[in-house]
Structures are given as C-alpha cells and as structure tokens.
C-alpha positions as CSV (number, residue, x, y, z in Angstrom):
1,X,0.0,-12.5,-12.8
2,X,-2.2,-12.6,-10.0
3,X,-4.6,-10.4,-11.8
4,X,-4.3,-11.5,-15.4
5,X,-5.2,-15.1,-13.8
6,X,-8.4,-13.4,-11.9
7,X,-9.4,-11.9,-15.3
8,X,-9.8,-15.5,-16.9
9,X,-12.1,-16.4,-14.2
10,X,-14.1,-13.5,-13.9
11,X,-17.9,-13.3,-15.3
12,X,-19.7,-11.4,-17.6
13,X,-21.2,-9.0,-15.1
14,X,-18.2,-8.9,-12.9
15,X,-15.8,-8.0,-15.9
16,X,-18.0,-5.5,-16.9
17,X,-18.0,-3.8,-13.8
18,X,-14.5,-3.5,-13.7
19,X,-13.8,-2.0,-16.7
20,X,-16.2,0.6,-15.7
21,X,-14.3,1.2,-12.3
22,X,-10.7,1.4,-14.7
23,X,-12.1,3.6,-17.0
24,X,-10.5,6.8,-15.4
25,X,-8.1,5.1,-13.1
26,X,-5.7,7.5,-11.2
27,X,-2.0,6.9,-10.9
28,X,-0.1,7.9,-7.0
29,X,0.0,11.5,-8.8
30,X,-3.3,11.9,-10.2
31,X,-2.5,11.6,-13.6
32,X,-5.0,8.9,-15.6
33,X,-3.1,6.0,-16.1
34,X,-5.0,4.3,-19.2
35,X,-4.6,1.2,-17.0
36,X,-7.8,-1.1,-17.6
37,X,-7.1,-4.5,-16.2
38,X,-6.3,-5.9,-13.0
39,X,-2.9,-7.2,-13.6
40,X,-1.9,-3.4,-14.4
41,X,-3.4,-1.9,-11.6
42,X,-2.3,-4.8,-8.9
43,X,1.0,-3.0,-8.3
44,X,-0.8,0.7,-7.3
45,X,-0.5,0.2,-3.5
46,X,3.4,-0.1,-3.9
47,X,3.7,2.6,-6.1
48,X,2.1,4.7,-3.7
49,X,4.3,3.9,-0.9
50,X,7.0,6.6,-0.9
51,X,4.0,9.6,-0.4
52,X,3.0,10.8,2.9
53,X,-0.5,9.2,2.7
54,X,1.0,5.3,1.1
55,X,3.2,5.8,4.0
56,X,0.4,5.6,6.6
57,X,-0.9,2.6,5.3
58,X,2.5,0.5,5.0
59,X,1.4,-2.0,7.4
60,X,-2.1,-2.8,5.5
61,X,0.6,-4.6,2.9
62,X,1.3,-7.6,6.2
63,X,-0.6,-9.4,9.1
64,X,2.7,-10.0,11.0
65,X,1.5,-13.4,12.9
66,X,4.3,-14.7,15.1
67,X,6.1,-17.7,14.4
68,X,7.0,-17.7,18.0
69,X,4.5,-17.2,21.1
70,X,1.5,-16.0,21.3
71,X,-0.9,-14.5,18.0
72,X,-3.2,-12.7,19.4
73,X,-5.3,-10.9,16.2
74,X,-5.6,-7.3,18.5
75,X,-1.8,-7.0,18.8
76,X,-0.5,-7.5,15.1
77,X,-3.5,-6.2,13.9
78,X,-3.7,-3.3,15.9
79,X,-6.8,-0.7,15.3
80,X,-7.3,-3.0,12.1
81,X,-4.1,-1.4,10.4
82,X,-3.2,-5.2,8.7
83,X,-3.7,-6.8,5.3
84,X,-6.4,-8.9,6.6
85,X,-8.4,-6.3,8.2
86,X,-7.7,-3.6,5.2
87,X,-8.8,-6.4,2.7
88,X,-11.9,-7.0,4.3
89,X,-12.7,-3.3,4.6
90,X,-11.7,-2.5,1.0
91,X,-13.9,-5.7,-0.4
92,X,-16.9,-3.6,1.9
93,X,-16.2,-0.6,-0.1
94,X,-16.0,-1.9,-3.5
95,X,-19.5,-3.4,-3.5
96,X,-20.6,-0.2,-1.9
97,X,-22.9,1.3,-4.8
98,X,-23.1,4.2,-2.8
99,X,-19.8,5.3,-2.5
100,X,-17.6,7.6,-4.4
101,X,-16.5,5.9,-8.3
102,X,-12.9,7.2,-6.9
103,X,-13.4,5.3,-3.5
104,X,-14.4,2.1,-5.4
105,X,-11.4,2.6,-7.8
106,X,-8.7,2.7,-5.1
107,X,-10.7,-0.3,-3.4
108,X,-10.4,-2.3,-6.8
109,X,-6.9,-1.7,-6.4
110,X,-6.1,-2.5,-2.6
111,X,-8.1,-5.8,-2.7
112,X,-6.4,-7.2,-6.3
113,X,-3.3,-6.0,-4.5
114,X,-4.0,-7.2,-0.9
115,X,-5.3,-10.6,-2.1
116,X,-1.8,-11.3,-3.5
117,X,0.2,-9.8,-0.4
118,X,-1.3,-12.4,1.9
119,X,-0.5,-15.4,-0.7
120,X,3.3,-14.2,0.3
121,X,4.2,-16.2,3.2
122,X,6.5,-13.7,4.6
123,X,3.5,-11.4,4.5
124,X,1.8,-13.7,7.0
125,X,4.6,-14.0,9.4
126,X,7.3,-13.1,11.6
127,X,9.4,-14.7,13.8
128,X,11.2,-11.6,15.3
129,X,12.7,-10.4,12.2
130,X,10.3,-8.2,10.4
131,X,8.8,-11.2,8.2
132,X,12.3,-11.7,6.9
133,X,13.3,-8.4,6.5
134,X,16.1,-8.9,8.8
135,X,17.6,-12.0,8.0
136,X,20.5,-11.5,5.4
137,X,20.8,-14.1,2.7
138,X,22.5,-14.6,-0.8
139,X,20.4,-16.1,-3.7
140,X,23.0,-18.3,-6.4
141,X,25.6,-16.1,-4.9
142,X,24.0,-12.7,-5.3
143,X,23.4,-10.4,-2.3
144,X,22.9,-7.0,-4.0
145,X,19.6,-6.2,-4.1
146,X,19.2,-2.5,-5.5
147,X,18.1,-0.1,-4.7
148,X,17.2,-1.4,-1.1
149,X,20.3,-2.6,-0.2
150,X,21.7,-6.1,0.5
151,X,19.3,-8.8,-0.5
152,X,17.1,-10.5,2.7
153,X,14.7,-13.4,2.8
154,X,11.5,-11.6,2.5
155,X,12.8,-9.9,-0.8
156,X,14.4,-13.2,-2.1
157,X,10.6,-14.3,-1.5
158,X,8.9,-10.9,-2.8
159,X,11.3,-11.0,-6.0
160,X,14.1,-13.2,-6.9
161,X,12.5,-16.7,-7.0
162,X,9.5,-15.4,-8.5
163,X,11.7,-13.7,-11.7
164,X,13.6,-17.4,-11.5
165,X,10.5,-19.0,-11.5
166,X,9.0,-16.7,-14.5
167,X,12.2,-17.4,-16.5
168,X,12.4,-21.1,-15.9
169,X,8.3,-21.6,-17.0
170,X,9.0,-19.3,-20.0
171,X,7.4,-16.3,-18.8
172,X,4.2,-14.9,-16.9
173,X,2.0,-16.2,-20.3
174,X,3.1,-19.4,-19.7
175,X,1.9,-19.6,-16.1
176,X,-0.9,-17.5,-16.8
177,X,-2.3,-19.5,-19.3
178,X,-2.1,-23.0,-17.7
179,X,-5.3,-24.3,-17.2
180,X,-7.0,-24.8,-13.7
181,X,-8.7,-28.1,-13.2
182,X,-12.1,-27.4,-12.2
183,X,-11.4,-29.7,-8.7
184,X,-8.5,-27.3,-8.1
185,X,-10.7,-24.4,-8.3
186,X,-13.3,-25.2,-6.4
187,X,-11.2,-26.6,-3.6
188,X,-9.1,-23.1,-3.7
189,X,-12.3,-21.2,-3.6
190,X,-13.1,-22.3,-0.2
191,X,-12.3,-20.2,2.8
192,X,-12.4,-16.9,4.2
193,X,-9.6,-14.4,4.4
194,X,-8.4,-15.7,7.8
195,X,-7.6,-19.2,6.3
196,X,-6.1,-18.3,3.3
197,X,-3.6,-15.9,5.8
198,X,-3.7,-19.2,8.3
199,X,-2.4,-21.2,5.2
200,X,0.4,-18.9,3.8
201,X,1.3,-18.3,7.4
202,X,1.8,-22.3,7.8
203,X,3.9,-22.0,4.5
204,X,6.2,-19.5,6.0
205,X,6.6,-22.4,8.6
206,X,7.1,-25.5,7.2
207,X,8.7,-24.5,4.1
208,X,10.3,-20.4,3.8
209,X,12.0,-21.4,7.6
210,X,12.3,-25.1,8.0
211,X,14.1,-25.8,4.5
212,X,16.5,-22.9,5.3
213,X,20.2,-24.8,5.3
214,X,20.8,-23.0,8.7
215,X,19.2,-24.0,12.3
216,X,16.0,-21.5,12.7
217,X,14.2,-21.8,16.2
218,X,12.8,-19.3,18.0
219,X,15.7,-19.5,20.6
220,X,18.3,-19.2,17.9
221,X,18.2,-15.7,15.6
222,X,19.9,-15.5,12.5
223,X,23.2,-13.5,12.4
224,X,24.7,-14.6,9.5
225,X,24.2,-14.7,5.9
226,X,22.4,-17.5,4.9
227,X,23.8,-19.2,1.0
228,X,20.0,-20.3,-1.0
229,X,20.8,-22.0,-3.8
230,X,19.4,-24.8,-6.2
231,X,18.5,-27.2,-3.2
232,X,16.2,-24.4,-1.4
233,X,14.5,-22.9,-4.8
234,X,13.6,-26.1,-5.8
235,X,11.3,-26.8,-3.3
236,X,10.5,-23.4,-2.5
237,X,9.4,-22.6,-6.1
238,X,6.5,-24.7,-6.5
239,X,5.1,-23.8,-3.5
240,X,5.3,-20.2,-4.8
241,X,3.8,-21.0,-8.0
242,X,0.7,-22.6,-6.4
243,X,0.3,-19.8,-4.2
244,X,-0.1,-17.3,-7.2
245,X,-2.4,-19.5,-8.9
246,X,-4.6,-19.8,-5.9
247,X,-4.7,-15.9,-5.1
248,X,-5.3,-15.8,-8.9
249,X,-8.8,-17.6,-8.1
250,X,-9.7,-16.7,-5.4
251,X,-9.2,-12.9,-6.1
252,X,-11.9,-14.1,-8.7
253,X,-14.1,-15.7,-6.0
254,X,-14.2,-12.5,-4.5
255,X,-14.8,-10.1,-7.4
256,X,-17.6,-12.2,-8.3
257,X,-19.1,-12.5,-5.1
258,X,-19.0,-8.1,-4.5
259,X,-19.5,-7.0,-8.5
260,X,-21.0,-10.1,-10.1
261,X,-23.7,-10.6,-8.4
C-alpha cells in the first residue's frame, strides 16, 4: 500500500526512472521477477530474510530506541546496522548514477521498504522486549499466529490490525485511493528521517503501550497474555492508517528528491 500510494505521487521524471531501475528486477534467488512497481517490490527485504546474506542485515529492518533510559543513537544503532542509518545509506546509493543498475535496484527496494518499517511504531522502539516481540497477546481471541508461533504485540501490529483494518475500509484500493489533501501532504512532507523515526517512536508510546488494558511501566514487565480486543483496535487503527498514508508520501518526497530531480 505504501508503495502503490508513493506511485500516485511520484513525477514524470521520477516514475520514469523507476521503471527503468524494475525493468530486470531480481527476486532473493536471482530469478527476474517481472515486478515493475513499488508496491510489488516493497516486500523484497523480507523475502530475503531466511538467506545467509538477508540474515546479516536483519537489524537494518528496526532502530530499537528505548522506551526506558537512555537512547543514545551509537548503541542501538551500532556501526550504522539500523533502519535509519541503512535508509539513509540506501537513498545515497540510489541517486548514485555511478553505481551498478543492480546496486540501484536493491537500493530502490530497501528504501520503499525501509521507509515503511520505520512508520511501524514497534520498529522504532523497545522497552526491553524486543520492540514487542516478547510480549504475548491475543487479538479478538486469537493467539495462533502461524507459522511463527503464538501471536505477540509487534506481529498484532506488523499484521493483524492492518488485515482488520484492510477488511473493514474495503480493501487496500479503498485506502489507496483516498485522496490526500494538499495541506496534509505538505505538512507530512516535512522532516528528515530522524523525525519521522522520533514520531513513530512517540506512537509506540502514547498509543501501542499506554492504551494496552494492562499496567506497562518500565518497572513492571509483561508476563501474561494480554486480551486486545474492539476497545484497543479502535483507537489503534486509525493511528495505523495515518501512518501508512504518511510513509506513502513521503516515500514520494524522497524518490523525487534522489531520481526526479
């Protein structure tokens, strides 16, 4: 969604120059994939995960920013192995004219990608708990999450409300294809990558944590499984479908600033 939305705000010269970077996209194999627009290749850096070399770069997908203590950039973003760090370095490489068509490919891919990973609050923050990953919860009663297991907070956020939220607009088209106002856009233009990871990070805050029908302080872990239901997807998803539609933009701001100039 993140990358059909980009598309709509792309121009001429940008579009242009990413079709010509798709035309003999790769997929984690080798094989062309015929995929020629960002919404088909936004998914690439997770399908590369499970080989030797996507496995060296799993922490690019996260700038773990503690909830609790101190956030010091140099120690969750060690030897620039974060999102925020990668992104920057991949936007470098795409508007590279020099480098490789293949390097600029895979850079295409990592920023669409990247761009949406840090719109994902739990992909911004952690509070002891892996960004989530270790905090057990059920979604309308569900806890199976296959094939990873028991479902968790960062996955409810990754996954589940995101399908709910899909089914309850009417599908991706449907949020997609709702118009921007131009204030919107211009106000969620602004910003460097550092806010927009300050912003989801503050989202994992005051909204993923503090709405959670449990106490959640930095003195108190989370042992048990925590029930979501109707009350905590119905302030959650909004905020979720705002965040997609601002990495939607400004994954435009940024294609047009490196290609379409």
């Amino acid at each position: 969604m993140i990358g059909e939305l980009a598309e709509r705000h792309l121009n001429p010269k940008a579009k242009s120059r990413v079709l010509d970077l798709l035309e003999a996209d790769r997929m984690a194999d080798n094989q062309r994939s015929g995929r020629r627009t960002l919404g088909e290749v936004a998914n690439w850096a997770d399908e590369i995960k499970d080989t030797d070399w996507g496995k060296r770069r799993g922490s690019w997908h996260y700038d773990d920013v503690p909830l609790c203590g101190s956030a010091e950039y140099a120690k969750y973003c060690r030897n620039g192995r974060c999102a925020s760090a990668q992104l920057a370095r991949q936007i470098e490489i795409l508007g590279n004219e020099r480098a490789r068509p293949g390097q600029r490919n895979e850079a295409l891919k990592w920023v669409v990608h990247l761009v949406g990973d840090i719109h994902q609050p739990l992909h911004a923050a952690n509070r002891g708990d892996r960004g989530g990953n270790r905090v057990q919860v059920s979604f309308f009663g569900e806890r199976d999450n296959p094939p990873y297991g028991a479902l968790n907070l960062h996955a409810v956020w990754d996954v589940n409300m995101v399908r709910r939220l899909i089914a309850d607009r009417g599908g991706e088209s449907a949020i997609v294809s709702a118009p921007v106002a131009a204030r919107d856009r211009s106000a969620w233009e602004r910003g460097s990558i550092a806010d927009w990871v300050d912003e989801s990070h503050r989202i994992a805050e005051e909204t993923v944590y503090a709405l959670l029908p449990v106490t959640a302080s930095c003195s108190n872990k989370i042992v048990d499984v925590v029930a979501l239901d109707r009350t905590y997807y119905a302030k959650a998803a909004p905020v979720i479908e705002i965040q997609i539609r601002k990495a939607g933009v400004r994954l435009a701001r940024v294609l047009n600033e490196t290609l379409g100039q």
